[in-house]
Amino acid sequence: FPCQLIRNFSIIAHIDHGKSTLADSASGQNKQVLDKLKVERERGITVKAQTATMIHEFYGQQHLLNLIDTPGHVDFAWEVARSLSACQGALLLVDATQGVQAQSISVFHVARERNIKIIPVLNKIDLPQADPERIANQMCSTFGLELADVLYVSAKTGRGVDQVLQAIADRIPPPKGDASSPLKALLFDSSYDRYRGVISLTSINSGVLRKGDKIASSHSRKRYEVVEVGIMHPEEVSTELLLPGQVGYFVCNMKESSEAHIGDTFYRQGEKVEPLEGFKPTRAMVYAGVFPVDSNDFLKLEESIKRLALTDRSVTIQRESSTALGQGCRLGFLGTLHMDVFRQRLEDEYDANVIITSPTVPYKIVYKDRVITISNPTDFPDVYESTHNVIEIQEPMVNATIIVPQEFLGEMMDLCSSHRGQNMDHRYLELAGAAGVDTAPRVILTAKLPLSEVVTDFFDSLKHRSSGYASFDYEDAGYEACNMKKMTFQLNGKPIDALAMIVHHSAIHDIGKLWAKKLKDVIPRHLFEVAIQAVVGSKVVARETISAMRKDVTAGLYGVSSYLSDSQHLTRQKEGKKKMKRIGSIELPQAAFFDVLSNK
Ligand code: GDP
Ligand code: MG
């Protein structure tokens, strides 16, 4: 297949707009080949980009169409960018019943930045409530596209899919590439096979990659020999070679997934090449501690996490330990959806039973002479005004986009203000009263928000307060100075280490009170009085007291009655004696403690 007969493209869309269905329909498959992971099938989202090659005839010639799947969520924007780097075009798919949504906009921007051909496609035109004309207009005005270029399809019934394939052949430029130039093969993804080792997904920028080639990595300078090359059709099908512009896989004597550096350029040993522009490294933006429910399971958990992380290189791992929870790992994720997906995969694929502490974002501590980034509240300075040479604390910000029917605009603005939103602005997605507009017009609301506000209950509130109509996405907006404080909790003066948190100064009293109360509800009475204090700097900002137990009820010493129901009480009481955590002279039932920490 010479270059001019190859098209490399992806489908970009908001979740549920029909990307997988269209991919299946175009490739003549009837099961969802592209969403391979269980969590992807269950949640209907794509997490890891997949590739499939289709062969179609146009103008009497067989063409090779390489579909490179992209995740639809901003948490995976990095994966979107890296999939698109192998493409010359993208189908921008919008559901004709829903219209443009927040993620349609964010993925469109990623594609625009890469300067690739965008083909607008309206999907689900078979549905009675579809309003293709109106949505087509909306798409064109939102993205600055031509109405005449819009394609109308039903991925489900297959209607219009042939026109989509034809448009791919006609409108998307073939990859440029020179078979006689030195080899440059971009590694854009990898997977691991127990028998063959690392399988690398590659797009050939120039030159030819053949079985038996001796190649080397620009990143590590390590040398390899290619033992297999092929295309994904849709599973691996080996071929003798990959030509420039082609997308496929190769297997070489690479043993460890860590050697497959995403964005690396492979070249032929002995040939000097300028490496291709790689990818901006992923940056974890949400951190959480992951602990085994049973502390004896730590090594097994760590092993599972490490193995899972091999298939998802955007997760960062460090060890963490806490007196309350024992040994665990501190993991960094791209966002909260990413965190949920990872947790679910850990449970599904490794049968792990874990506790995840509430997420924190990375803060920058700006000292006079240096800046450090911390991702664990424990590392946050207790006091920083006028001491320790700290100039300021900075927190990560995001530019959020919310799309919502106009009747919910007020609610959404409220929600943003109560989450420290700034620079709020809105505009109509379509003109009110415009011809054909018989449904309520929708509004795009943009605001700058602290990421820490977004990673908590924001998404749930958004859905709740818009009756499920709002769609939401955000992108990185750098760091800004903030007024955050570290809050710790003490039991009779002894700190609970796993329970340090970083709180905005305006929320100190509310949050202090809330958590002191939560603790009061799970700590059993002792023979002495127990004081629970929320502390910021040297100030106590909230306090609860558990009064001492009368001497004659010592039978309930290890009772967890304030926390457990009666039926649980007896069984738990026995194990309870073993599973107690000590903070100073105070004993806590472990299970209760876990519930508080994992924010249940
Ligand atoms: P993705 O999240 O973009 O990959 O979306 P999916 O392909 O998983 O589709 C989401 C839902 O929309 C599924 O229930 C599909 O069956 C349905 N769907 C996709 N395309 C069409 C279509 O053209 N017509 C109808 N009626 N339903 C569709
Ligand atoms: Mg999908």
XYZ file of C-alpha atoms and ligand atoms in Angstrom:
629
model
C 0.000 0.000 0.000
C 1.672 3.192 -1.148
C 0.982 6.341 0.857
C -1.687 7.777 -1.427
C -3.895 4.771 -0.704
C -3.655 5.183 3.070
C -5.825 7.309 5.340
C -5.160 7.681 9.044
C -8.060 9.102 11.000
C -9.822 9.085 14.337
C -13.283 9.712 15.607
C -13.654 12.376 18.248
C -16.841 12.867 20.212
C -18.525 13.527 23.508
C -19.194 10.357 25.502
C -22.181 8.354 24.186
C -22.456 10.190 20.895
C -21.754 6.910 19.093
C -18.040 6.704 18.436
C -17.705 2.998 19.150
C -20.895 2.181 17.259
C -19.672 4.084 14.223
C -16.260 2.438 14.435
C -17.898 -0.980 14.506
C -20.276 -0.115 11.737
C -17.515 1.266 9.508
C -15.249 -1.690 10.073
C -18.091 -4.110 9.398
C -17.921 -5.522 12.888
C -20.985 -6.060 14.941
C -19.382 -6.263 18.304
C -17.550 -3.391 19.847
C -14.023 -4.237 18.886
C -12.564 -1.016 20.029
C -13.730 -0.886 23.598
C -11.716 -3.780 24.905
C -11.494 -3.274 28.615
C -14.326 -4.420 30.817
C -14.545 -1.038 32.479
C -14.821 0.575 29.064
C -17.686 -1.658 28.063
C -19.473 -1.152 31.359
C -19.122 2.565 31.473
C -19.273 2.989 27.733
C -16.178 5.114 27.755
C -12.899 4.638 26.019
C -9.897 4.762 28.257
C -7.067 3.455 26.173
C -6.758 4.336 22.532
C -7.071 1.351 20.216
C -6.349 1.028 16.542
C -8.001 -0.906 13.756
C -7.235 -1.108 10.081
C -9.963 -1.489 7.468
C -9.585 -2.205 3.796
C -12.084 -0.526 1.475
C -12.302 -0.066 -2.251
C -12.594 3.417 -3.747
C -12.272 4.242 -7.433
C -11.398 0.633 -8.138
C -8.481 0.589 -5.745
C -8.097 -0.946 -2.309
C -7.430 1.672 0.347
C -6.124 1.139 3.829
C -8.112 3.076 6.411
C -6.480 3.222 9.808
C -8.866 4.145 12.568
C -7.131 5.294 15.687
C -9.550 5.449 18.568
C -9.387 8.309 21.052
C -10.744 8.607 24.566
C -13.574 11.095 24.825
C -12.824 12.611 28.194
C -10.565 15.479 29.066
C -8.867 13.425 31.766
C -7.352 11.632 28.827
C -6.576 14.681 26.690
C -2.993 13.507 26.522
C -4.117 10.227 25.014
C -6.311 12.115 22.554
C -3.357 14.216 21.462
C -1.151 11.215 21.070
C -3.697 9.288 19.010
C -4.231 12.305 16.795
C -0.518 12.662 16.196
C -0.711 9.621 13.926
C -3.728 11.015 12.009
C -4.252 13.417 9.157
C -7.964 13.769 9.829
C -10.749 13.258 12.345
C -14.489 12.691 12.247
C -16.104 15.073 14.701
C -19.174 13.126 15.738
C -22.156 14.835 17.348
C -25.384 13.216 18.484
C -28.271 14.798 16.507
C -30.581 14.530 19.507
C -28.161 16.085 21.994
C -26.199 18.632 20.054
C -22.750 19.936 20.822
C -21.622 19.034 24.356
C -18.734 20.110 26.545
C -16.438 17.283 25.450
C -17.271 17.858 21.776
C -15.661 21.229 22.276
C -12.603 20.075 24.196
C -11.731 17.259 21.773
C -12.336 19.604 18.839
C -9.720 21.972 20.259
C -7.166 19.213 20.631
C -7.726 18.258 16.972
C -7.599 21.882 15.808
C -4.283 22.378 17.549
C -2.828 19.505 15.600
C -4.039 21.104 12.402
C -5.722 18.050 10.958
C -8.719 17.838 8.609
C -12.010 17.775 10.514
C -15.118 16.165 9.016
C -18.351 17.029 10.845
C -20.693 14.055 11.238
C -24.136 14.063 12.791
C -25.105 10.716 14.263
C -28.340 9.051 15.412
C -30.477 10.558 12.651
C -32.696 7.456 12.902
C -34.101 8.664 16.216
C -37.459 10.478 16.014
C -36.266 13.241 18.337
C -33.200 13.935 16.177
C -33.068 17.460 14.852
C -30.272 17.218 12.279
C -30.780 20.606 10.657
C -30.708 22.587 13.828
C -27.764 20.655 15.261
C -25.868 20.960 11.975
C -26.235 24.725 12.189
C -25.166 24.668 15.790
C -22.062 22.640 14.942
C -21.094 24.945 12.126
C -21.482 28.099 14.165
C -19.694 26.625 17.193
C -16.752 25.237 15.273
C -16.628 27.509 12.227
C -17.341 24.693 9.767
C -19.286 24.648 6.475
C -22.862 23.360 6.467
C -22.256 21.679 3.115
C -19.537 19.529 4.709
C -21.763 17.967 7.358
C -22.555 14.263 6.925
C -25.696 12.667 8.341
C -25.508 9.119 9.617
C -27.006 6.485 11.783
C -24.168 4.387 13.112
C -26.786 1.984 14.376
C -28.668 1.283 11.146
C -25.631 1.888 8.964
C -27.313 4.677 7.028
C -24.804 7.172 5.655
C -21.777 5.163 6.759
C -20.646 4.637 3.152
C -20.629 8.398 2.621
C -18.452 8.728 5.699
C -15.950 6.245 4.299
C -16.041 8.047 0.951
C -15.419 11.385 2.702
C -12.465 9.888 4.546
C -10.966 8.845 1.214
C -11.776 12.144 -0.525
C -11.191 14.779 2.135
C -8.472 13.506 4.413
C -5.027 13.891 2.897
C -2.895 10.776 2.628
C 0.055 10.672 5.003
C 3.257 12.087 3.603
C 6.204 9.845 3.877
C 9.187 8.886 1.979
C 10.068 5.235 1.682
C 13.624 6.048 0.644
C 14.384 8.284 3.656
C 15.826 6.865 6.844
C 13.357 5.057 9.081
C 11.456 7.074 11.670
C 8.833 5.095 13.550
C 6.807 6.885 16.224
C 5.814 4.757 19.190
C 2.375 5.926 20.309
C 1.132 3.104 22.481
C 2.176 -0.275 23.775
C 0.729 -3.358 25.308
C 2.240 -6.403 26.920
C 1.960 -10.018 25.918
C 3.205 -12.668 28.269
C 4.835 -14.689 25.496
C 6.039 -12.081 23.044
C 6.892 -9.277 25.445
C 6.111 -5.676 24.601
C 3.938 -4.992 21.568
C 4.489 -1.464 20.281
C 1.929 0.479 18.276
C 3.671 2.655 15.782
C 3.054 5.046 12.959
C 5.754 5.074 10.309
C 6.780 8.610 9.552
C 9.385 7.800 6.924
C 11.309 4.789 5.690
C 10.155 1.200 5.843
C 10.009 -1.067 8.893
C 10.656 -4.721 8.081
C 10.735 -7.919 10.000
C 14.358 -8.588 10.933
C 15.314 -4.895 11.021
C 17.832 -3.819 13.620
C 16.435 -0.703 15.253
C 17.214 1.563 18.181
C 15.323 3.918 20.474
C 16.080 7.661 20.318
C 15.036 7.899 23.933
C 17.253 5.236 25.491
C 19.621 4.375 22.604
C 18.828 0.732 23.382
C 19.059 -1.601 20.411
C 16.446 -4.111 19.320
C 15.718 -6.551 16.553
C 12.241 -6.607 15.001
C 10.788 -10.107 15.144
C 7.285 -9.311 13.945
C 5.488 -6.409 12.210
C 1.860 -6.103 11.222
C -1.404 -4.205 11.201
C -4.376 -4.259 13.544
C -7.141 -5.774 11.407
C -8.706 -5.481 13.966
C -6.534 -7.917 15.908
C -2.837 -8.254 15.090
C -2.239 -9.570 11.574
C 1.413 -9.891 10.729
C 2.772 -8.486 7.475
C 6.315 -8.426 6.161
C 6.681 -4.687 6.430
C 5.123 -1.350 7.324
C 5.405 1.490 4.807
C 5.591 5.206 5.523
C 2.210 6.556 6.590
C 1.123 3.166 7.848
C -0.011 2.481 11.355
C 0.603 -0.924 12.865
C 2.528 -2.807 15.489
C 5.905 -4.351 15.932
C 7.356 -6.816 18.368
C 11.042 -6.748 19.156
C 13.130 -8.165 21.931
C 11.745 -5.630 24.379
C 11.076 -7.312 27.690
C 9.812 -4.566 29.965
C 6.887 -2.244 29.339
C 8.931 0.529 30.892
C 11.258 0.409 27.864
C 8.390 1.410 25.588
C 8.559 5.156 25.981
C 5.432 6.732 24.487
C 6.421 9.359 21.927
C 9.795 7.728 21.248
C 11.213 7.597 17.714
C 12.800 4.346 16.530
C 15.463 4.442 13.824
C 17.629 1.953 12.035
C 20.853 1.207 13.891
C 23.695 3.196 12.389
C 21.425 5.807 10.742
C 21.354 9.202 12.423
C 17.880 10.766 12.576
C 16.320 13.774 14.228
C 13.668 12.325 16.603
C 10.043 13.249 15.924
C 8.326 15.666 18.218
C 7.224 13.511 21.142
C 4.435 14.233 23.559
C 4.171 16.528 26.487
C 4.617 14.244 29.478
C 1.499 13.461 31.451
C 1.059 15.283 34.649
C -0.858 13.791 37.514
C -3.361 16.329 38.813
C -5.257 14.306 41.372
C -3.583 12.264 44.099
C -5.041 9.791 46.523
C -3.786 7.176 48.943
C -4.747 3.591 48.176
C -4.641 1.155 51.090
C -5.602 -2.493 51.408
C -8.604 -3.120 53.634
C -6.567 -5.840 55.302
C -3.052 -4.565 55.929
C -1.623 -8.061 55.331
C -2.578 -7.642 51.693
C -0.239 -4.739 51.071
C 2.364 -6.545 48.975
C -0.275 -8.174 46.848
C -1.980 -4.829 46.346
C 1.257 -3.113 45.428
C 2.016 -5.814 42.894
C -1.444 -5.467 41.333
C -1.129 -1.699 41.164
C 2.244 -1.976 39.471
C 0.983 -4.450 36.931
C -2.072 -2.370 36.163
C 0.057 0.737 35.824
C 2.025 -0.972 33.059
C -1.069 -0.724 30.879
C -1.758 2.823 31.983
C 1.440 4.778 32.054
C -0.235 7.984 33.145
C -0.556 6.749 36.736
C 2.243 7.661 39.118
C 3.026 5.478 42.128
C 4.789 6.091 45.412
C 4.731 4.230 48.682
C 2.923 5.820 51.564
C 2.416 4.745 55.118
C 0.205 5.957 57.879
C -0.249 4.874 61.474
C -3.959 4.636 60.930
C -4.071 2.798 57.622
C -0.746 1.011 57.499
C 1.224 0.592 54.281
C -0.271 1.832 51.069
C 0.487 3.586 47.819
C 0.029 7.179 46.881
C -1.189 7.298 43.312
C -1.360 10.248 40.944
C -4.089 10.409 38.318
C -4.928 12.702 35.418
C -8.336 13.463 36.887
C -11.143 12.027 38.956
C -12.641 9.931 36.165
C -9.219 8.450 35.604
C -9.041 7.665 39.316
C -12.455 5.961 39.285
C -11.524 3.933 36.238
C -8.266 2.811 37.820
C -9.980 1.803 41.027
C -12.599 -0.132 39.114
C -9.989 -1.932 37.027
C -8.093 -2.804 40.193
C -11.249 -4.331 41.618
C -12.343 -6.069 38.378
C -9.054 -7.335 37.101
C -7.118 -7.914 40.299
C -9.879 -8.569 42.750
C -8.420 -6.029 45.114
C -10.319 -4.658 48.062
C -9.116 -1.130 48.625
C -9.703 2.090 50.455
C -9.051 5.266 48.539
C -8.607 8.407 50.585
C -10.234 11.619 49.393
C -8.394 13.154 46.441
C -6.002 16.076 46.710
C -4.443 18.222 44.017
C -0.764 19.198 43.846
C 0.102 22.535 45.475
C 3.175 24.635 44.825
C 4.931 25.996 47.858
C 6.908 29.026 46.717
C 9.900 29.657 48.992
C 12.273 32.585 48.586
C 14.818 30.422 46.869
C 12.878 27.482 45.460
C 9.489 26.057 44.578
C 8.369 22.641 45.677
C 5.270 20.784 44.599
C 3.535 18.644 47.165
C 0.822 16.094 46.598
C 0.191 14.924 50.131
C -1.457 17.132 52.762
C 1.026 15.800 55.328
C 3.802 17.655 53.481
C 1.963 20.985 53.522
C 3.564 23.498 55.923
C 1.622 23.866 59.184
C 2.195 27.569 59.359
C 3.583 29.556 56.532
C 2.770 33.235 57.012
C 5.925 35.190 57.770
C 7.865 32.039 58.559
C 9.857 29.422 56.735
C 10.519 31.895 53.933
C 7.342 30.849 52.189
C 6.270 33.581 49.795
C 3.028 32.031 48.691
C 1.090 28.859 48.064
C -0.251 28.227 44.584
C -2.995 25.900 43.494
C -3.844 24.434 40.070
C -6.680 26.135 38.200
C -8.862 24.919 35.350
C -10.937 26.593 32.679
C -14.289 24.895 32.907
C -16.933 24.714 30.196
C -20.506 23.875 31.096
C -23.225 23.472 28.491
C -26.745 23.621 29.856
C -30.326 24.576 28.844
C -30.782 28.237 29.707
C -33.277 27.619 32.519
C -30.429 26.128 34.571
C -27.993 28.955 33.931
C -28.685 30.562 37.325
C -28.118 27.283 39.172
C -24.864 26.701 37.323
C -23.575 30.200 38.049
C -24.402 29.656 41.705
C -22.582 26.367 41.683
C -19.475 27.973 40.183
C -19.502 30.900 42.642
C -19.850 28.588 45.591
C -16.804 26.708 44.300
C -14.681 29.860 44.091
C -15.323 30.386 40.374
C -13.963 33.488 38.661
C -14.232 35.154 35.231
C -17.645 33.692 34.648
C -18.988 34.284 31.198
C -21.710 32.812 29.032
C -23.034 32.853 25.517
C -25.846 31.133 23.668
C -25.008 28.065 21.668
C -27.727 28.985 19.168
C -29.742 32.123 18.749
C -33.004 32.237 20.635
C -35.892 32.439 18.187
C -33.707 31.363 15.270
C -35.606 29.474 12.601
C -36.274 25.920 13.611
C -35.414 26.444 17.264
C -38.371 25.115 19.164
C -36.495 23.702 22.134
C -35.026 25.836 24.882
C -31.766 27.368 23.734
C -28.634 26.184 25.462
C -25.886 28.223 26.993
C -22.144 27.733 27.212
C -20.938 28.889 30.592
C -17.207 29.271 31.092
C -15.455 29.883 34.389
C -12.072 29.579 35.963
C -12.153 27.265 38.964
C -9.629 25.845 41.392
C -9.061 22.195 40.497
C -9.429 21.276 44.171
C -13.055 22.441 43.965
C -13.690 20.315 40.893
C -12.298 17.061 42.258
C -14.723 16.820 45.150
C -18.486 16.793 44.728
C -18.655 19.278 41.872
C -19.687 16.870 39.147
C -22.432 15.300 41.249
C -23.819 18.711 42.179
C -23.661 19.793 38.561
C -25.696 16.817 37.431
C -28.096 17.139 40.321
C -28.712 20.869 39.996
C -29.269 20.672 36.228
C -31.525 17.588 36.425
C -28.832 15.757 34.508
C -28.803 18.159 31.538
C -25.460 19.839 32.060
C -22.325 18.593 30.365
C -18.997 19.598 31.764
C -15.364 19.577 30.824
C -12.254 21.447 31.864
C -8.718 22.096 30.828
C -5.582 23.046 32.618
C -5.241 26.771 33.363
C -1.957 26.924 35.255
C -1.346 27.809 38.900
C -2.569 30.757 40.963
C -1.812 32.069 44.427
C -4.321 30.870 46.993
C -5.099 31.061 50.661
C -5.136 27.444 51.739
C -4.481 26.101 55.204
C -3.536 22.745 56.529
C -6.046 21.297 58.925
C -5.208 18.397 61.196
C -7.259 16.508 63.721
C -6.137 15.559 67.184
C -7.466 13.122 69.725
C -6.513 14.319 73.187
C -3.681 16.238 71.575
C -2.334 13.410 69.381
C -2.638 13.977 65.622
C -4.306 11.462 63.312
C -1.778 11.449 60.504
C -3.953 10.139 57.706
C -6.432 12.876 58.353
C -4.589 16.024 57.372
C -6.367 18.093 54.771
C -5.838 21.275 52.822
C -8.745 23.647 53.159
C -9.546 27.094 51.797
C -9.409 29.657 54.626
C -13.070 30.581 54.153
C -14.183 26.998 54.778
C -12.042 26.227 57.806
C -14.768 26.425 60.427
C -17.399 24.524 58.453
C -15.067 21.740 57.473
C -13.496 21.536 60.904
C -16.919 21.157 62.496
C -18.101 18.625 59.941
C -15.117 16.320 60.378
C -14.949 16.649 64.159
C -18.565 15.501 64.160
C -17.849 12.619 61.787
C -15.072 11.451 64.096
C -17.256 11.783 67.154
C -19.759 9.439 65.539
C -17.242 6.647 65.020
C -15.051 6.809 68.101
C -16.336 4.629 70.941
C -16.490 5.951 74.466
C -13.500 5.387 76.683
C -12.983 5.379 80.420
C -11.773 8.917 80.098
C -12.949 11.929 78.182
C -11.840 12.155 74.559
C -11.381 15.572 72.986
C -11.514 15.794 69.207
C -9.952 18.960 67.902
C -9.624 20.384 64.416
C -6.418 22.389 64.365
C -5.090 24.975 61.924
C -1.620 26.305 62.732
C -1.774 26.586 66.501
C -5.481 27.369 66.628
C -8.263 24.980 67.482
C -11.024 25.733 64.979
C -13.555 23.113 66.026
C -13.976 20.766 68.949
C -16.136 17.840 69.979
C -15.994 15.926 73.235
C -16.851 12.334 73.916
C -17.667 12.049 77.569
C -16.157 9.338 79.745
C -17.905 6.045 80.201
C -19.213 5.066 83.607
C -17.021 2.468 85.339
C -19.714 -0.232 85.481
C -20.124 -0.575 81.745
C -16.623 -1.709 80.955
C -18.133 -4.630 79.075
C -18.591 -2.227 76.253
C -15.008 -1.086 76.371
C -14.285 -2.166 72.878
C -17.849 -1.613 71.878
C -18.340 -0.026 68.575
C -21.984 0.539 69.329
C -22.049 4.121 68.259
C -21.011 2.945 64.862
C -22.324 -0.535 64.178
C -25.837 -1.876 64.079
C -26.797 -4.473 66.709
C -26.466 -7.432 64.399
C -22.985 -6.441 63.353
C -22.137 -5.655 66.909
C -21.421 -9.084 68.333
C -19.346 -10.441 65.473
C -17.437 -7.257 65.019
C -16.781 -6.973 68.722
C -14.621 -10.087 68.677
C -12.550 -9.176 65.657
C -12.798 -5.618 66.811
C -10.403 -6.304 69.646
C -7.760 -7.306 67.175
C -8.553 -4.664 64.613
C -8.125 -1.615 66.726
C -6.004 1.358 65.791
C -4.317 3.369 68.500
C -3.893 7.106 68.470
C -2.135 7.890 71.743
C -4.180 6.123 74.402
C -7.312 6.134 72.298
C -8.464 3.052 70.485
C -10.472 3.164 67.315
C -12.222 0.357 65.501
C -10.385 0.084 62.218
C -13.492 -0.385 60.092
C -15.061 2.801 61.345
C -11.897 4.686 60.796
C -11.655 3.436 57.240
C -15.133 4.665 56.498
C -14.315 8.143 57.694
C -11.068 8.292 55.747
C -12.443 6.899 52.548
C -15.136 9.535 52.737
C -18.049 7.135 52.707
P -19.374 6.302 22.476
O -19.377 6.580 23.930
O -19.213 7.567 21.694
O -18.423 5.232 22.056
O -20.861 5.816 22.123
P -21.413 4.377 21.791
O -21.014 3.958 20.426
O -21.073 3.462 22.893
O -22.962 4.677 21.736
C -23.684 5.150 22.855
C -25.122 4.672 22.759
O -25.773 5.243 21.618
C -25.243 3.168 22.590
O -26.335 2.739 23.348
C -25.505 2.998 21.115
O -26.239 1.828 20.838
C -26.295 4.228 20.781
N -26.117 4.657 19.388
C -24.964 4.879 18.745
N -25.187 5.270 17.486
C -26.521 5.285 17.314
C -27.395 5.621 16.213
O -26.982 5.967 15.110
N -28.724 5.504 16.441
C -29.237 5.129 17.643
N -30.556 5.063 17.750
N -28.462 4.815 18.676
C -27.119 4.893 18.530
Mg -17.187 4.073 23.194
